[in-house]
Amino acid sequence: MLEFDTVSKSFWTGQQRKVILDRASFRVEPGQSLGILAPNGTGKTTVINMMAGLEKPDEGQIRRRCRVSFPLGFMGGVVPRYTGTENVRFVARLYGLDPDYVEAFCRWLAGIAEYFDQPVGTYSAGMRARLTFALLLALDFDIYLIDEGMPSTTDTAFNKRAGAILRERLARATVIVVSHQARTLEKFCSHAAVLRDGQLFMFDTLEEAKRLYDYDTQG
């Protein structure tokens, strides 16, 4: 279970205070995958980062009573001066996993050959995305976080391998995905919400959420 209890978050833009969440409370139970609809620039990535523990709320509490992933595509945990090998083995130890297994899995899935033993700072953006995606899939979580703004890769073979593994993971896990497009949520989510004026308006179905979202963005 992941719970936000009267959580507030805002930023000073230099001209005004931008409110991301204003005393928002909601809960995501196991098996109830959630999609969050919000226009670009409203703080979707900030909300996902708070769920993962990468950003702290200004006020309120966030409770994680299950294993919550880092956002799919998140690169902040990868240290550029370390090699791919050093990075994945370090993360494996943080999660109490066998470093040999995690390294072997990431080497196979990322498919970047000898670059795996080079500093990550020398990688292209696509290679870094493949490494971080492979690392996410090497770990096992109860809730997976997906941000539509995540880095992508154009490598067809990698996408095929990783996509098959991701579908298998998501079939038995809970997913939280944020997007500005309803169709992105359709294949993942059983429930949906709309981020609006610092609040998450929760709905039992995506269709209900779409009606409010379309009214806000088109009305």
Coordinates of C-alpha atoms in Angstrom, one line a residue:
M1 CA 0.0 0.0 0.0
L2 CA 1.2 3.5 -0.9
E3 CA -0.5 6.4 0.9
F4 CA -0.3 10.2 0.7
D5 CA -1.7 11.8 3.9
T6 CA -2.4 15.6 3.5
V7 CA 0.7 16.0 1.3
S8 CA 1.6 19.5 0.0
K9 CA 4.3 20.4 -2.5
S10 CA 5.1 23.6 -4.3
F11 CA 7.9 25.4 -6.0
W12 CA 8.9 29.1 -6.4
T13 CA 9.3 29.8 -10.1
G14 CA 10.9 33.2 -9.7
Q15 CA 7.6 35.0 -10.3
Q16 CA 5.0 32.9 -8.5
R17 CA 4.5 29.8 -6.4
K18 CA 3.6 26.8 -8.4
V19 CA 1.4 24.4 -6.4
I20 CA 1.9 20.7 -7.3
L21 CA -0.2 19.2 -4.4
D22 CA -2.3 21.0 -1.8
R23 CA -3.0 18.8 1.2
A24 CA -3.7 15.8 -1.1
S25 CA -4.7 12.5 0.4
F26 CA -5.1 9.2 -1.5
R27 CA -4.2 5.6 -1.3
V28 CA -3.1 3.0 -3.8
E29 CA -3.9 -0.6 -2.7
P30 CA -2.2 -3.7 -4.2
G31 CA -3.8 -4.8 -7.4
Q32 CA -5.5 -1.5 -8.1
S33 CA -3.2 0.1 -10.7
L34 CA -3.7 3.8 -11.0
G35 CA -3.3 6.2 -14.0
I36 CA -2.9 9.9 -13.4
L37 CA -3.9 12.3 -16.1
A38 CA -2.5 15.8 -16.1
P39 CA -1.4 18.4 -18.7
N40 CA 2.3 18.9 -19.3
G41 CA 3.9 21.3 -16.8
T42 CA 1.5 20.5 -13.9
G43 CA 4.0 18.4 -11.8
K44 CA 3.4 14.8 -12.9
T45 CA 7.1 13.9 -12.6
T46 CA 7.3 15.5 -9.2
V47 CA 4.4 13.4 -7.9
I48 CA 6.0 10.2 -9.3
N49 CA 9.3 11.2 -7.7
M50 CA 7.6 11.7 -4.3
M51 CA 6.0 8.3 -4.6
A52 CA 9.5 6.8 -5.1
G53 CA 11.0 8.8 -2.3
L54 CA 13.2 10.9 -4.6
E55 CA 11.6 14.1 -3.5
K56 CA 10.2 15.0 -0.1
P57 CA 6.8 16.7 0.5
D58 CA 6.7 20.2 2.0
E59 CA 4.0 19.0 4.4
G60 CA 2.2 15.8 5.2
Q61 CA 3.3 12.1 5.1
I62 CA 3.9 9.5 2.4
R63 CA 3.7 5.9 3.7
R64 CA 5.1 3.0 1.7
R65 CA 4.1 -0.4 3.1
C66 CA 5.3 -2.3 0.0
R67 CA 8.2 -2.3 -2.4
V68 CA 7.9 0.8 -4.6
S69 CA 10.2 1.1 -7.7
F70 CA 12.1 4.1 -8.8
P71 CA 10.5 5.6 -11.9
L72 CA 11.0 3.7 -15.1
G73 CA 13.8 5.4 -17.0
F74 CA 15.1 7.3 -13.9
M75 CA 18.8 7.9 -14.2
G76 CA 19.6 9.8 -11.0
G77 CA 20.8 6.6 -9.3
V78 CA 23.4 5.8 -11.8
V79 CA 26.8 7.4 -11.1
P80 CA 28.5 8.6 -14.4
R81 CA 32.1 8.0 -13.3
Y82 CA 31.4 4.4 -12.4
T83 CA 31.1 1.6 -15.0
G84 CA 27.9 -0.2 -15.7
T85 CA 29.2 -3.2 -13.8
E86 CA 30.0 -1.1 -10.7
N87 CA 26.6 0.7 -10.8
V88 CA 24.5 -2.4 -11.1
R89 CA 26.4 -4.4 -8.4
F90 CA 26.2 -1.4 -6.0
V91 CA 22.4 -1.2 -6.5
A92 CA 22.1 -4.9 -6.1
R93 CA 23.7 -4.7 -2.7
L94 CA 21.4 -1.8 -1.7
Y95 CA 18.4 -4.1 -2.3
G96 CA 20.0 -7.1 -0.7
L97 CA 20.2 -9.1 -4.0
D98 CA 22.9 -11.3 -5.5
P99 CA 25.3 -8.9 -7.4
D100 CA 26.4 -11.7 -9.7
Y101 CA 22.8 -12.4 -10.8
V102 CA 21.9 -8.7 -11.2
E103 CA 25.1 -8.0 -13.2
A104 CA 24.5 -11.1 -15.5
F105 CA 20.8 -10.1 -16.1
C106 CA 21.7 -6.5 -16.9
R107 CA 24.5 -7.5 -19.2
W108 CA 22.2 -9.8 -21.1
L109 CA 19.2 -7.4 -21.3
A110 CA 21.0 -4.1 -21.9
G111 CA 23.1 -5.6 -24.7
I112 CA 25.7 -2.9 -24.8
A113 CA 28.7 -5.4 -25.0
E114 CA 32.1 -4.0 -23.9
Y115 CA 30.5 -0.6 -22.9
F116 CA 29.1 -2.3 -19.8
D117 CA 32.7 -2.1 -18.4
Q118 CA 33.1 1.5 -19.3
P119 CA 32.1 4.6 -17.3
V120 CA 28.4 5.3 -17.7
G121 CA 29.3 9.0 -18.4
T122 CA 30.7 7.8 -21.8
Y123 CA 27.4 6.2 -22.8
S124 CA 24.9 7.7 -25.3
A125 CA 21.5 8.6 -24.0
G126 CA 20.0 5.4 -25.5
M127 CA 22.7 3.2 -23.9
R128 CA 22.0 4.8 -20.5
A129 CA 18.3 4.3 -20.9
R130 CA 18.9 0.6 -21.7
L131 CA 21.1 0.2 -18.6
T132 CA 18.6 1.8 -16.2
F133 CA 15.7 0.0 -17.7
A134 CA 17.5 -3.3 -17.4
L135 CA 18.4 -2.5 -13.8
L136 CA 14.8 -1.8 -13.0
L137 CA 13.7 -5.1 -14.4
A138 CA 16.4 -6.9 -12.5
L139 CA 14.8 -5.9 -9.3
D140 CA 11.4 -7.0 -8.0
F141 CA 8.8 -4.5 -6.8
D142 CA 5.1 -4.5 -5.7
I143 CA 4.4 -1.2 -7.3
Y144 CA 6.0 0.0 -10.5
L145 CA 6.1 3.7 -11.3
I146 CA 6.0 4.8 -15.0
D147 CA 6.5 8.4 -16.1
E148 CA 5.5 9.2 -19.7
G149 CA 8.5 11.5 -19.9
M150 CA 11.0 8.7 -19.3
P151 CA 13.9 8.3 -21.7
S152 CA 13.3 5.9 -24.6
T153 CA 15.4 3.7 -26.8
T154 CA 15.1 3.0 -30.5
D155 CA 16.9 -0.4 -30.3
T156 CA 14.3 -2.8 -31.6
A157 CA 15.8 -6.0 -30.2
F158 CA 16.1 -4.4 -26.7
N159 CA 12.6 -3.1 -26.8
K160 CA 11.3 -6.6 -27.7
R161 CA 13.2 -8.3 -24.9
A162 CA 12.5 -5.7 -22.3
G163 CA 8.9 -5.3 -23.3
A164 CA 8.2 -9.1 -22.8
I165 CA 9.8 -9.0 -19.3
L166 CA 8.0 -5.8 -18.3
R167 CA 4.6 -7.3 -19.3
E168 CA 5.3 -10.4 -17.2
R169 CA 6.3 -8.2 -14.2
L170 CA 3.2 -5.9 -14.6
A171 CA 0.9 -8.9 -14.8
R172 CA 1.5 -9.6 -11.1
A173 CA 2.3 -6.1 -9.8
T174 CA 0.5 -2.8 -9.3
V175 CA 1.3 0.0 -11.7
I176 CA 1.1 3.8 -11.3
V177 CA 1.5 5.7 -14.6
V178 CA 1.3 9.5 -15.2
S179 CA 0.6 10.9 -18.6
H180 CA -1.1 13.8 -20.4
Q181 CA -2.7 11.2 -22.8
A182 CA -5.5 8.9 -21.8
R183 CA -4.5 6.2 -24.3
T184 CA -1.2 5.8 -22.5
L185 CA -3.1 4.6 -19.4
E186 CA -5.6 2.2 -21.1
K187 CA -3.3 -0.8 -21.2
F188 CA -2.1 -0.4 -17.6
C189 CA -4.8 0.9 -15.2
S190 CA -7.9 -0.2 -13.5
H191 CA -8.5 3.2 -11.8
A192 CA -7.6 6.7 -12.8
A193 CA -7.2 10.2 -11.4
V194 CA -6.9 13.8 -12.6
L195 CA -4.3 16.1 -11.2
R196 CA -6.0 19.5 -11.0
D197 CA -5.3 22.6 -8.9
G198 CA -3.1 20.7 -6.5
Q199 CA -5.6 17.8 -5.9
L200 CA -5.9 14.3 -7.2
F201 CA -9.5 13.7 -8.1
M202 CA -9.9 9.9 -8.0
F203 CA -12.3 7.9 -10.2
D204 CA -13.2 4.2 -10.4
T205 CA -12.8 4.1 -14.1
L206 CA -10.7 5.8 -16.8
E207 CA -13.7 6.9 -18.7
E208 CA -14.9 9.0 -15.7
A209 CA -11.5 10.6 -15.3
K210 CA -11.3 11.3 -19.1
R211 CA -14.6 13.3 -18.9
L212 CA -13.2 15.7 -16.3
Y213 CA -9.8 15.8 -18.0
D214 CA -11.3 16.6 -21.4
Y215 CA -13.5 19.3 -19.8
D216 CA -10.5 20.9 -18.2
T217 CA -8.2 20.8 -21.2
Q218 CA -10.8 21.5 -24.0
G219 CA -13.6 23.3 -22.2

